[in-house]
Short mmCIF file of C-alpha atoms in Angstrom, two decimals:
data_model
loop_
_atom_site.label_atom_id
_atom_site.label_comp_id
_atom_site.label_asym_id
_atom_site.label_seq_id
_atom_site.Cartn_x
_atom_site.Cartn_y
_atom_site.Cartn_z
CA MET A 2 0.00 0.00 0.00
CA HIS A 3 1.03 3.66 -0.33
CA LYS A 4 3.54 4.67 2.33
CA ARG A 5 1.29 7.48 3.50
CA ILE A 6 -1.41 5.02 4.48
CA ARG A 7 -1.46 3.97 8.10
CA THR A 8 -3.89 1.44 9.50
CA LEU A 9 -5.16 2.75 12.80
CA ALA A 10 -7.02 -0.42 13.79
CA VAL A 11 -7.76 -3.81 12.35
CA ARG A 12 -10.77 -5.66 13.66
CA LEU A 13 -11.56 -8.19 11.03
CA MET A 14 -14.68 -10.25 11.50
CA LEU A 15 -14.28 -12.64 8.61
CA VAL A 16 -17.47 -13.35 6.91
CA SER A 17 -19.44 -15.51 4.87
CA GLY A 18 -21.30 -12.37 4.37
CA ILE A 19 -20.05 -9.69 6.68
CA SER A 20 -17.18 -9.05 9.02
CA THR A 21 -15.58 -5.96 10.35
CA LEU A 22 -12.20 -4.42 9.71
CA THR A 23 -11.63 -0.90 10.94
CA TYR A 24 -9.48 0.99 8.48
CA SER A 25 -8.39 4.58 8.69
CA CYS A 26 -5.76 7.09 7.73
CA LYS A 27 -3.73 8.23 10.70
CA LYS A 28 -2.47 11.15 8.68
CA ASP A 29 -4.26 13.10 6.01
CA LEU A 30 -4.08 11.31 2.69
CA LYS A 31 -2.37 13.34 0.01
CA ALA A 32 -3.22 13.59 -3.65
CA ASP A 33 -1.76 11.04 -6.05
CA PRO A 34 1.88 12.11 -6.62
CA SER A 35 1.84 10.67 -10.12
CA GLY A 36 -0.73 13.20 -11.23
CA ASN A 37 -2.53 10.53 -13.28
CA GLY A 38 -6.10 11.52 -12.68
CA GLY A 39 -5.91 12.19 -8.97
CA SER A 40 -7.56 15.08 -7.25
CA GLY A 41 -4.40 17.12 -7.43
CA THR A 42 -1.48 17.53 -9.85
CA GLY A 43 1.78 15.67 -9.94
CA GLY A 44 3.70 16.16 -6.73
CA SER A 45 0.79 17.90 -5.04
CA THR A 46 0.55 17.71 -1.27
CA THR A 47 -3.09 18.77 -1.14
CA ALA A 48 -5.03 16.59 1.27
CA LEU A 49 -7.59 14.35 -0.36
CA SER A 50 -11.28 14.93 0.10
CA ALA A 51 -13.27 12.44 2.18
CA GLU A 52 -14.68 10.89 -0.99
CA ASP A 53 -11.26 10.49 -2.60
CA SER A 54 -9.90 9.02 0.62
CA LEU A 55 -12.73 6.50 0.58
CA LYS A 56 -12.03 5.61 -3.06
CA TYR A 57 -8.31 5.22 -2.37
CA LEU A 58 -8.71 3.07 0.73
CA MET A 59 -11.48 0.95 -0.78
CA TYR A 60 -9.42 0.15 -3.86
CA ASN A 61 -6.33 -0.76 -1.82
CA ILE A 62 -8.28 -2.99 0.57
CA MET A 63 -9.80 -4.88 -2.34
CA GLN A 64 -6.89 -5.00 -4.79
CA VAL A 65 -3.63 -4.50 -2.86
CA SER A 66 -3.72 -5.63 0.78
CA TYR A 67 -5.93 -5.38 3.84
CA GLY A 68 -2.99 -4.34 6.04
CA ASP A 69 -0.51 -1.50 6.06
CA GLY A 70 2.47 -2.33 3.91
CA GLY A 71 3.39 -5.56 5.66
CA ARG A 72 3.68 -4.26 9.22
CA ASN A 73 0.89 -6.66 10.13
CA LYS A 74 2.06 -9.52 7.89
CA SER A 75 -0.52 -8.61 5.31
CA ALA A 76 1.50 -7.18 2.42
CA GLY A 77 0.31 -8.53 -0.92
CA LEU A 78 -2.99 -9.86 0.42
CA PRO A 79 -5.78 -8.39 -1.72
CA THR A 80 -9.15 -9.26 -0.26
CA TYR A 81 -11.49 -9.13 -3.26
CA TYR A 82 -12.51 -12.60 -4.37
CA TRP A 83 -12.24 -11.70 -8.07
CA TYR A 84 -9.23 -9.37 -7.75
CA THR A 85 -7.37 -11.05 -10.65
CA SER A 86 -10.14 -10.08 -13.07
CA VAL A 87 -10.05 -6.38 -12.22
CA ALA A 88 -7.91 -4.16 -14.44
CA THR A 89 -5.33 -1.89 -12.84
CA ILE A 90 -7.24 1.25 -11.90
CA ASN A 91 -6.20 4.61 -10.56
CA PRO A 92 -8.83 5.01 -7.83
CA LEU A 93 -8.37 8.79 -7.94
CA ASP A 94 -9.19 9.02 -11.64
CA GLY A 95 -11.60 11.91 -12.09
CA LYS A 96 -14.05 9.77 -14.05
CA TYR A 97 -15.04 8.07 -10.77
CA THR A 98 -17.04 10.82 -9.11
CA THR A 99 -17.84 8.73 -6.05
CA ALA A 100 -16.55 5.58 -4.42
CA ASP A 101 -19.79 3.92 -5.48
CA ASP A 102 -18.92 4.70 -9.12
CA LEU A 103 -15.51 3.10 -8.66
CA LEU A 104 -17.00 0.05 -6.97
CA THR A 105 -19.54 -0.35 -9.77
CA ALA A 106 -16.71 -0.34 -12.30
CA MET A 107 -14.73 -2.94 -10.34
CA LYS A 108 -17.77 -5.21 -10.01
CA GLY A 109 -18.15 -5.37 -13.78
CA TYR A 110 -14.92 -7.19 -14.62
CA ALA A 111 -15.53 -10.79 -13.48
CA VAL A 112 -18.25 -12.18 -15.75
CA ASN A 113 -20.19 -15.40 -15.16
CA PRO A 114 -19.94 -17.40 -18.42
CA ASP A 115 -23.29 -19.05 -17.75
CA THR A 116 -25.28 -15.83 -17.36
CA LYS A 117 -23.00 -13.50 -19.40
CA SER A 118 -23.43 -11.01 -16.54
CA PRO A 119 -20.99 -9.96 -13.80
CA TYR A 120 -20.70 -12.39 -10.89
CA ASP A 121 -20.70 -9.53 -8.44
CA ARG A 122 -24.17 -8.11 -7.97
CA TYR A 123 -23.61 -7.99 -4.23
CA SER A 124 -20.76 -5.68 -3.15
CA PHE A 125 -21.81 -2.33 -1.74
CA LEU A 126 -20.89 0.58 0.51
CA ASP A 127 -22.91 1.20 3.67
CA ARG A 128 -22.43 4.90 4.34
CA THR A 129 -24.52 5.01 7.52
CA GLY A 130 -23.00 2.09 9.41
CA ALA A 131 -26.48 0.92 10.32
CA LEU A 132 -25.91 -2.75 9.56
CA THR A 133 -23.12 -4.04 11.78
CA ASN A 134 -24.47 -3.31 15.26
CA LYS A 135 -27.83 -4.84 14.38
CA LEU A 136 -26.16 -8.05 13.24
CA ILE A 137 -23.42 -8.36 15.86
CA ASN A 138 -25.30 -7.25 18.96
CA GLY A 139 -28.89 -7.75 17.87
CA VAL A 140 -29.81 -4.14 18.64
CA SER A 141 -31.89 -2.05 16.27
CA ALA A 142 -29.69 1.08 16.23
CA THR A 143 -26.40 1.97 14.63
CA THR A 144 -23.41 2.99 16.74
CA THR A 145 -20.92 3.56 13.93
CA VAL A 146 -21.91 7.10 12.99
CA ALA A 147 -24.05 8.31 15.88
CA ALA A 148 -26.81 7.16 18.16
CA THR A 149 -30.14 6.89 16.40
CA ASN A 150 -33.73 6.37 17.37
CA GLY A 151 -33.76 2.87 15.89
CA ASP A 152 -36.74 1.92 13.72
CA ILE A 153 -40.37 0.84 13.94
CA GLY A 154 -39.52 -2.79 13.16
CA LEU A 155 -41.67 -3.90 10.24
CA GLU A 156 -41.44 -4.68 6.53
CA TYR A 157 -44.23 -4.42 3.98
CA ALA A 158 -45.05 -5.22 0.35
CA PRO A 159 -47.01 -3.13 -2.16
CA VAL A 160 -49.16 -5.39 -4.40
CA LEU A 161 -51.81 -5.01 -7.08
CA ASP A 162 -55.24 -6.56 -6.61
CA ALA A 163 -57.46 -8.00 -9.34
CA ASN A 164 -58.69 -4.49 -10.20
CA ASN A 165 -55.13 -3.18 -10.55
CA ASN A 166 -55.43 -1.15 -7.36
CA LEU A 167 -52.33 -0.68 -5.23
CA ARG A 168 -52.57 -2.24 -1.78
CA ILE A 169 -49.98 -2.62 0.97
CA PHE A 170 -49.61 -5.60 3.32
CA ILE A 171 -47.35 -6.20 6.29
CA LEU A 172 -44.79 -8.94 5.56
CA TYR A 173 -43.55 -9.25 9.14
CA ALA A 174 -42.93 -7.26 12.30
CA ASP A 175 -40.26 -7.88 14.90
CA LYS A 176 -42.14 -8.84 18.06
CA ASN A 177 -39.84 -6.68 20.22
CA SER A 178 -40.15 -3.60 18.00
CA PRO A 179 -42.58 -0.68 18.39
CA ALA A 180 -44.75 -2.21 15.63
CA GLY A 181 -44.62 -5.69 17.13
CA GLN A 182 -45.37 -4.43 20.63
CA ALA A 183 -48.44 -2.68 19.19
CA GLY A 184 -49.63 -6.01 17.78
CA VAL A 185 -48.80 -5.41 14.10
CA THR A 186 -48.18 -8.68 12.28
CA ARG A 187 -48.23 -10.38 8.92
CA GLY A 188 -51.43 -10.13 6.92
CA TRP A 189 -52.46 -6.71 8.23
CA GLU A 190 -53.24 -4.31 5.40
CA ILE A 191 -52.08 -0.70 5.54
CA THR A 192 -55.04 1.40 4.43
CA SER A 193 -53.73 4.89 5.20
CA ILE A 194 -50.40 6.62 5.78
CA ASN A 195 -50.50 9.73 7.95
CA GLY A 196 -54.19 10.08 7.21
CA SER A 197 -53.95 9.66 3.42
CA SER A 198 -55.45 6.64 1.65
CA ASN A 199 -54.65 7.90 -1.86
CA PHE A 200 -52.28 5.11 -2.88
CA GLN A 201 -50.61 5.40 -6.29
CA ASN A 202 -48.59 2.90 -8.29
CA THR A 203 -45.84 5.33 -9.23
CA THR A 204 -42.18 5.33 -8.33
CA ALA A 205 -42.47 8.77 -6.76
CA TRP A 206 -45.39 7.80 -4.55
CA LEU A 207 -43.85 4.46 -3.54
CA THR A 208 -40.63 6.23 -2.56
CA GLN A 209 -42.61 8.78 -0.56
CA ALA A 210 -44.52 5.98 1.18
CA TYR A 211 -41.30 4.11 1.98
CA ASN A 212 -39.76 7.21 3.55
CA SER A 213 -42.93 7.98 5.51
CA ILE A 214 -43.21 4.47 6.91
CA LEU A 215 -39.61 3.38 7.43
CA ASN A 216 -37.46 6.51 7.38
CA SER A 217 -39.46 8.81 9.64
CA ALA A 218 -39.25 9.23 13.40
CA SER A 219 -43.01 8.70 13.64
CA VAL A 220 -45.79 7.52 11.35
CA THR A 221 -49.54 7.08 11.78
CA LEU A 222 -50.89 4.06 9.92
CA GLY A 223 -54.42 2.88 9.36
CA PHE A 224 -54.83 -0.91 9.24
CA LYS A 225 -57.39 -3.45 8.16
CA LEU A 226 -56.97 -6.76 9.97
CA PRO A 227 -57.56 -10.18 8.35
CA GLY A 228 -60.90 -10.55 10.15
CA GLY A 229 -62.13 -7.18 8.86
CA ALA A 230 -61.55 -5.05 11.95
CA THR A 231 -59.79 -1.70 11.55
CA LYS A 232 -57.20 0.03 13.68
CA THR A 233 -55.13 3.22 13.60
CA LEU A 234 -51.72 3.29 15.28
CA THR A 235 -49.01 5.92 15.66
CA LEU A 236 -45.64 4.17 15.65
CA ASN A 237 -42.48 5.90 16.86
CA GLN A 238 -38.99 4.72 16.07
CA GLY A 239 -37.29 2.94 18.95
CA THR A 240 -34.37 0.71 19.85
CA TYR A 241 -34.99 -2.90 20.82
CA ASN A 242 -33.39 -6.31 21.04
CA VAL A 243 -33.92 -7.96 17.69
CA ASN A 244 -36.16 -11.04 17.80
CA PRO A 245 -35.57 -12.77 14.45
CA VAL A 246 -38.25 -15.39 15.12
CA ALA A 247 -41.30 -13.64 13.68
CA PHE A 248 -43.56 -16.62 14.40
CA ASP A 249 -43.36 -20.15 15.77
CA SER A 250 -46.02 -22.80 16.31
CA VAL A 251 -46.67 -26.51 16.34
CA LEU A 252 -49.00 -27.34 13.45
CA THR A 253 -50.94 -30.53 12.85
CA MET A 254 -50.84 -31.81 9.28
CA GLY A 255 -52.69 -35.09 9.02
CA THR A 256 -51.01 -37.33 11.55
CA SER A 257 -47.84 -35.23 11.70
CA LYS A 258 -46.81 -32.78 14.39
CA VAL A 259 -44.94 -30.07 12.52
CA GLY A 260 -42.67 -27.52 14.11
CA TYR A 261 -43.00 -24.31 12.10
CA PHE A 262 -41.00 -21.16 12.64
CA VAL A 263 -40.18 -18.02 10.69
CA MET A 264 -36.84 -16.20 10.83
CA TYR A 265 -36.59 -12.86 9.07
CA THR A 266 -32.88 -12.23 9.77
CA PHE A 267 -29.81 -13.98 11.15
CA SER A 268 -28.72 -11.53 13.83
CA SER A 269 -25.86 -13.12 15.76
CA VAL A 270 -26.44 -15.57 18.60
CA ILE A 271 -23.27 -14.19 20.24
CA ASN A 272 -22.58 -10.47 20.64
CA SER A 273 -19.28 -8.58 20.40
CA SER A 274 -18.62 -9.28 24.10
CA GLY A 275 -19.05 -13.02 23.65
CA GLN A 276 -22.43 -13.13 25.40
CA ALA A 277 -25.59 -14.83 24.17
CA THR A 278 -28.04 -12.46 22.49
CA TYR A 279 -31.83 -12.36 22.46
CA THR A 280 -31.56 -14.09 19.07
CA LYS A 281 -30.22 -17.24 20.74
CA THR A 282 -32.92 -17.03 23.40
CA ALA A 283 -35.68 -16.80 20.77
CA ILE A 284 -34.31 -19.75 18.79
CA ASP A 285 -33.86 -21.86 21.93
CA ASN A 286 -37.40 -21.10 23.07
CA ALA A 287 -38.82 -22.25 19.73
CA PHE A 288 -36.87 -25.49 19.69
CA SER A 289 -37.72 -26.21 23.33
CA LYS A 290 -41.37 -25.89 22.37
CA PHE A 291 -40.87 -28.26 19.44
CA LYS A 292 -39.10 -30.86 21.56
CA ALA A 293 -41.74 -30.68 24.27
CA ALA A 294 -44.47 -31.21 21.66
CA GLY A 295 -42.65 -34.21 20.17
CA ILE A 296 -42.62 -32.89 16.60
CA ASN A 297 -41.70 -35.31 13.83
CA ASN A 298 -41.40 -32.76 11.01
CA LEU A 299 -39.82 -29.31 10.81
CA VAL A 300 -40.50 -26.31 8.55
CA ILE A 301 -38.12 -23.33 8.54
CA ASP A 302 -39.64 -20.31 6.80
CA LEU A 303 -36.87 -18.10 5.38
CA ARG A 304 -38.85 -16.38 2.65
CA TYR A 305 -37.73 -12.88 3.75
CA ASN A 306 -34.40 -13.80 5.30
CA GLY A 307 -31.46 -12.00 3.70
CA GLY A 308 -28.98 -13.75 5.97
CA GLY A 309 -26.72 -12.33 8.65
CA ALA A 310 -24.27 -13.89 11.08
CA VAL A 311 -22.67 -17.20 10.14
CA THR A 312 -22.66 -18.11 13.82
CA THR A 313 -26.46 -18.15 13.69
CA ALA A 314 -26.53 -20.31 10.56
CA GLU A 315 -24.13 -22.71 12.26
CA TYR A 316 -26.19 -22.77 15.46
CA LEU A 317 -29.41 -23.40 13.58
CA ASP A 318 -27.82 -26.23 11.59
CA SER A 319 -26.52 -27.80 14.80
CA LEU A 320 -30.08 -27.86 16.19
CA ILE A 321 -31.54 -29.42 13.05
CA ALA A 322 -28.88 -31.89 11.85
CA PRO A 323 -29.15 -35.61 12.69
CA SER A 324 -26.70 -37.28 15.06
CA THR A 325 -24.86 -38.79 12.08
CA ALA A 326 -23.50 -35.30 11.23
CA ALA A 327 -21.80 -34.81 14.63
CA GLY A 328 -18.18 -33.74 14.20
CA LYS A 329 -18.32 -33.84 10.41
CA VAL A 330 -17.81 -31.04 7.91
CA MET A 331 -20.55 -28.42 7.94
CA TYR A 332 -19.10 -26.17 5.21
CA ASN A 333 -15.89 -25.00 3.55
CA TYR A 334 -14.46 -21.56 2.81
CA LYS A 335 -12.68 -20.72 -0.44
CA TYR A 336 -10.77 -17.44 -0.68
CA ASN A 337 -8.86 -15.89 -3.56
CA ASP A 338 -5.55 -17.58 -4.38
CA VAL A 339 -3.26 -15.55 -2.12
CA MET A 340 -5.66 -15.45 0.82
CA GLN A 341 -6.19 -19.21 0.48
CA ALA A 342 -2.44 -19.86 0.39
CA ASN A 343 -1.92 -17.79 3.53
CA ALA A 344 -5.11 -18.78 5.36
CA ALA A 345 -3.38 -20.67 8.15
CA GLN A 346 -0.83 -17.90 8.73
CA ILE A 347 -3.42 -15.15 9.01
CA GLY A 348 -5.95 -17.20 10.97
CA LEU A 349 -8.68 -17.74 8.40
CA GLU A 350 -10.82 -20.84 8.77
CA THR A 351 -11.08 -23.06 5.71
CA VAL A 352 -13.37 -25.72 7.23
CA VAL A 353 -16.19 -25.50 9.78
CA ASN A 354 -17.39 -28.72 11.44
CA PHE A 355 -20.62 -29.62 13.19
CA PRO A 356 -20.24 -29.73 16.98
CA SER A 357 -19.96 -33.11 18.66
CA THR A 358 -23.33 -32.65 20.36
CA LEU A 359 -26.33 -31.77 18.18
CA GLY A 360 -29.89 -30.67 18.85
CA GLY A 361 -31.44 -34.11 19.21
CA LEU A 362 -34.52 -33.71 17.00
CA THR A 363 -35.96 -36.91 15.57
CA LEU A 364 -37.50 -36.05 12.22
CA SER A 365 -39.59 -38.38 10.08
CA SER A 366 -37.61 -39.88 7.18
CA ASN A 367 -34.81 -37.41 8.00
CA ASN A 368 -36.82 -34.69 6.21
CA VAL A 369 -36.53 -30.95 6.74
CA PHE A 370 -38.53 -28.34 4.79
CA PHE A 371 -37.42 -24.79 3.91
CA ILE A 372 -39.79 -22.15 2.56
CA THR A 373 -37.85 -19.75 0.34
CA SER A 374 -38.29 -16.86 -2.07
CA ARG A 375 -36.20 -14.49 -4.16
CA ASN A 376 -35.54 -12.66 -0.87
CA THR A 377 -33.87 -15.72 0.71
CA ALA A 378 -30.16 -14.93 0.52
CA SER A 379 -26.68 -15.60 1.72
CA ALA A 380 -26.47 -17.12 5.23
CA SER A 381 -30.01 -18.48 4.92
CA GLU A 382 -29.01 -20.25 1.68
CA LEU A 383 -25.89 -21.48 3.47
CA THR A 384 -28.06 -22.97 6.22
CA LEU A 385 -30.03 -25.25 3.94
CA ASN A 386 -27.04 -26.09 1.72
CA ASN A 387 -25.02 -27.22 4.76
CA LEU A 388 -27.69 -29.80 5.66
CA ARG A 389 -28.02 -31.39 2.23
CA PRO A 390 -25.24 -33.98 2.67
CA TYR A 391 -26.90 -35.27 5.86
CA MET A 392 -30.68 -34.82 5.41
CA ASN A 393 -33.48 -34.85 2.87
CA VAL A 394 -33.69 -31.08 2.42
CA HIS A 395 -36.89 -30.00 0.64
CA VAL A 396 -37.20 -26.48 -0.77
CA VAL A 397 -40.70 -25.04 -1.23
CA GLY A 398 -41.72 -21.63 -2.59
CA ASP A 399 -39.52 -19.86 -5.12
CA THR A 400 -35.89 -19.90 -6.21
CA THR A 401 -33.58 -18.19 -3.73
CA TYR A 402 -31.60 -15.01 -4.37
CA GLY A 403 -28.34 -16.78 -5.23
CA LYS A 404 -25.36 -15.74 -3.08
CA PRO A 405 -22.84 -18.51 -2.41
CA VAL A 406 -20.19 -15.90 -1.55
CA GLY A 407 -19.54 -13.64 1.38
CA PHE A 408 -17.98 -10.43 2.68
CA ILE A 409 -15.44 -9.02 5.01
CA ASP A 410 -16.81 -5.74 6.33
CA PHE A 411 -14.12 -3.08 6.32
CA ASN A 412 -15.01 -0.09 8.46
CA ILE A 413 -13.23 2.79 6.71
CA SER A 414 -12.37 6.10 8.40
CA MET A 415 -10.03 9.05 7.84
CA TYR A 416 -8.61 11.92 9.85
CA ASP A 417 -9.68 15.38 8.73
CA SER A 418 -7.62 18.59 8.79
CA THR A 419 -8.24 18.96 12.52
CA HIS A 420 -6.97 15.40 13.09
CA THR A 421 -10.45 14.28 14.06
CA LYS A 422 -11.38 10.76 13.04
CA LYS A 423 -14.20 10.76 10.51
CA TYR A 424 -16.23 7.71 9.55
CA LEU A 425 -16.52 7.25 5.78
CA ALA A 426 -18.32 3.95 5.11
CA ASP A 427 -18.43 0.22 5.67
CA LEU A 428 -17.18 -1.68 2.64
CA TYR A 429 -18.88 -4.97 1.86
CA ALA A 430 -17.00 -6.50 -1.07
CA ILE A 431 -17.00 -10.22 -1.89
CA ASN A 432 -14.11 -12.06 -0.23
CA PHE A 433 -14.89 -15.79 -0.33
CA ALA A 434 -17.18 -18.58 -1.45
CA THR A 435 -18.67 -21.44 0.57
CA THR A 436 -19.42 -25.07 -0.25
CA ASN A 437 -20.99 -27.88 1.78
CA ALA A 438 -19.42 -31.20 2.82
CA ASN A 439 -20.00 -32.53 -0.71
CA ASN A 440 -18.19 -29.45 -2.11
CA SER A 441 -21.49 -28.29 -3.57
CA GLY A 442 -22.00 -24.55 -3.92
CA GLY A 443 -21.80 -22.02 -6.73
CA TYR A 444 -25.56 -21.33 -6.76
CA PHE A 445 -25.20 -17.85 -8.27
CA THR A 446 -28.59 -18.13 -9.96
CA GLY A 447 -30.25 -19.34 -6.76
CA ILE A 448 -31.43 -22.61 -5.26
CA ALA A 449 -34.60 -23.82 -6.99
CA PRO A 450 -37.57 -25.39 -5.18
CA ASP A 451 -38.20 -29.12 -5.44
CA ALA A 452 -40.11 -30.48 -8.41
CA ASN A 453 -43.73 -29.21 -8.33
CA ALA A 454 -43.00 -27.25 -5.12
CA LEU A 455 -43.15 -23.79 -6.67
CA ALA A 456 -45.64 -21.86 -4.53
CA THR A 457 -46.78 -18.26 -4.44
CA ASP A 458 -46.21 -16.02 -1.43
CA TYR A 459 -49.63 -14.63 -0.52
CA VAL A 460 -48.80 -11.74 1.74
CA ASN A 461 -52.35 -11.31 2.99
CA VAL A 462 -52.27 -14.79 4.56
CA PRO A 463 -51.17 -14.79 8.25
CA TRP A 464 -48.26 -16.88 9.45
CA GLY A 465 -49.02 -20.56 10.01
CA ASP A 466 -52.29 -20.58 8.03
CA ALA A 467 -52.00 -24.07 6.54
CA THR A 468 -55.42 -23.70 4.92
CA ASN A 469 -54.55 -20.69 2.74
CA ASP A 470 -50.75 -20.50 2.48
CA PRO A 471 -49.76 -22.36 -0.73
CA ASN A 472 -46.34 -23.14 0.78
CA LEU A 473 -47.80 -24.93 3.79
CA ILE A 474 -50.44 -26.58 1.61
CA ALA A 475 -47.62 -28.02 -0.52
CA ILE A 476 -45.78 -29.34 2.53
CA ALA A 477 -48.96 -30.91 3.91
CA LYS A 478 -49.48 -32.63 0.55
CA PHE A 479 -45.94 -34.02 0.66
CA LEU A 480 -46.46 -35.36 4.17
CA SER A 481 -49.68 -37.00 2.99
CA VAL A 482 -48.64 -38.56 -0.34
CA GLY A 483 -44.84 -38.19 -0.51
CA ASN A 484 -44.64 -35.56 -3.27
CA PHE A 485 -45.72 -32.03 -4.19
CA ARG A 486 -47.32 -32.83 -7.56
CA SER A 487 -50.89 -31.61 -6.95
CA ALA A 488 -50.22 -28.85 -4.42
CA VAL A 489 -49.05 -26.03 -6.67
CA ASN A 490 -50.71 -22.72 -5.72
CA ALA A 491 -53.75 -24.45 -4.30
CA ARG A 492 -56.77 -22.28 -3.41
CA THR A 493 -55.38 -19.28 -5.33
CA GLU A 494 -58.78 -18.34 -6.75
CA SER A 495 -60.31 -17.79 -3.33
CA LEU A 496 -57.68 -15.39 -2.00
CA GLY A 497 -58.74 -12.39 -4.10
CA ILE A 498 -55.24 -10.89 -4.52
CA THR A 499 -52.83 -11.16 -7.44
CA GLY A 500 -49.35 -9.86 -8.21
CA PHE A 501 -47.78 -10.41 -4.83
CA SER A 502 -44.17 -9.72 -5.74
CA PRO A 503 -43.04 -6.32 -4.40
CA LEU A 504 -43.42 -3.66 -7.07
CA LYS A 505 -40.48 -1.77 -8.55
CA GLY A 506 -39.65 1.26 -6.50
CA SER A 507 -40.49 -0.43 -3.22
CA ALA A 508 -38.04 -1.89 -0.73
CA SER A 509 -35.91 -4.53 -2.41
CA VAL A 510 -33.87 -7.48 -1.23
CA GLU A 511 -30.73 -5.44 -1.89
CA ALA A 512 -31.94 -2.64 0.38
CA ASN A 513 -32.53 -5.10 3.23
CA PHE A 514 -29.62 -7.40 2.51
CA ASN A 515 -27.59 -8.63 5.46
CA GLY A 516 -25.14 -11.14 3.99
CA MET A 517 -23.37 -13.69 6.19
CA VAL A 518 -20.80 -12.84 8.81
CA ASP A 519 -18.24 -14.86 10.74
CA TYR A 520 -17.25 -12.78 13.73
CA LYS A 521 -15.21 -15.60 15.31
CA LEU A 522 -12.29 -14.78 13.05
CA SER A 523 -12.06 -11.24 14.36
CA LYS A 524 -9.94 -12.20 17.34
CA LYS A 525 -7.68 -14.35 15.21
CA ILE A 526 -6.93 -11.49 12.82
CA GLN A 527 -6.49 -9.07 15.71
CA GLN A 528 -3.57 -11.16 16.91
CA LEU A 529 -1.65 -10.22 13.77
CA LYS A 530 -1.22 -6.72 15.19
CA LYS A 531 0.59 -7.95 18.27
#
């Protein structure tokens, strides 16, 4: 790296989706001395702007080395998974107005020969720092930039009904959030926003609605409940312990007792201090209920789960896997060539095994069912892929997002002219791939549902409604006859709603993406500084 760069701190939380590496300039970065497109002229000593500093540091982390010129044994260790495909770039070239522009250019080089499109549709810059604290500590506020008021704790989907009218339904609400504490849950319909019921299917209106509901300190929403009752609630943003289990129940399907639970995120089961989080408590409570009820089948609903901490994926797999998986390979990491060659030296795991003691569930015919959608991504895909060598994993719903690769989160900062540390962004750029014990991975186009198990997500149907949810209807059919062949989208005519995919201009899977994070490796990498 450039001699003027100094790494103030390195706290790498290696990820299968996210990890954290604090990166900063101890001294003001200067303009490119070569004068080849930098913000200054050749030989200039003008300090770089915050944006140019971000571009410079981001490029070097991805393409040169994650450390500071070898002082921490990291010289020549580029972190980007596809670094060999990227052309040599001057990150200070004036044609890259922002760091996002530079990142977009870098993402375009490695092309998937099967799709003819770039592999990397994942890497991004988080300029608010809102993601990490929520995933590591399971708390709904960011601490990277400044304290915030948290959020109201729900997600929704705009849909079109049979008359082409725009309607909005709640997808889920965190039970600990302001919305959850007020009783808001899946299937409730939003009928007014701050007193207005004039809903419009336009990008401008959808953006306005998104900001009013999710980006405002307070919002007043009118609701229509599934039974027809109405309610108006004023919801204020707040901080809370994330409860990723949006719903859990023991369902009866024929003669089967079915444990059913919904996870909307994989916030970590262990926080930054090594203590168990509310996430672990919520998962443990659900599985204790299932064991006490003597379930013989299990359904994990991940249709809105964009992933999160790898520790949570691992923990969930350890609760589900049969005893025959104890001590065996759960999944493998694959880094770029130089990171892979130096993995042992720099403390990067290449193999993760199941623990010797597993959850102890006894499931009929070794079956486990996952409900998925295009919003099912990253660590949630990892969870089901890890179980495939040891169980009959059945996928119901829609093809998953397709992200068999993960991030290291680099927290990038600089020092301004007053020598005050200034946060710039968190960089999430792809750093590794994962495969299961059979070395199966590479699902860049997603994991498809089983034959005849394609099922629509009807967002007006409450959680656990096995009479009206096509996904649960399909699973009940399988438990009855051993296949999904006649269950596809059953009872669709009676539901009265069509077009249930979120409309363009509404919240997208990218906007809510979490990735997959392995925070265990943080301490190992930290030791390199000593």
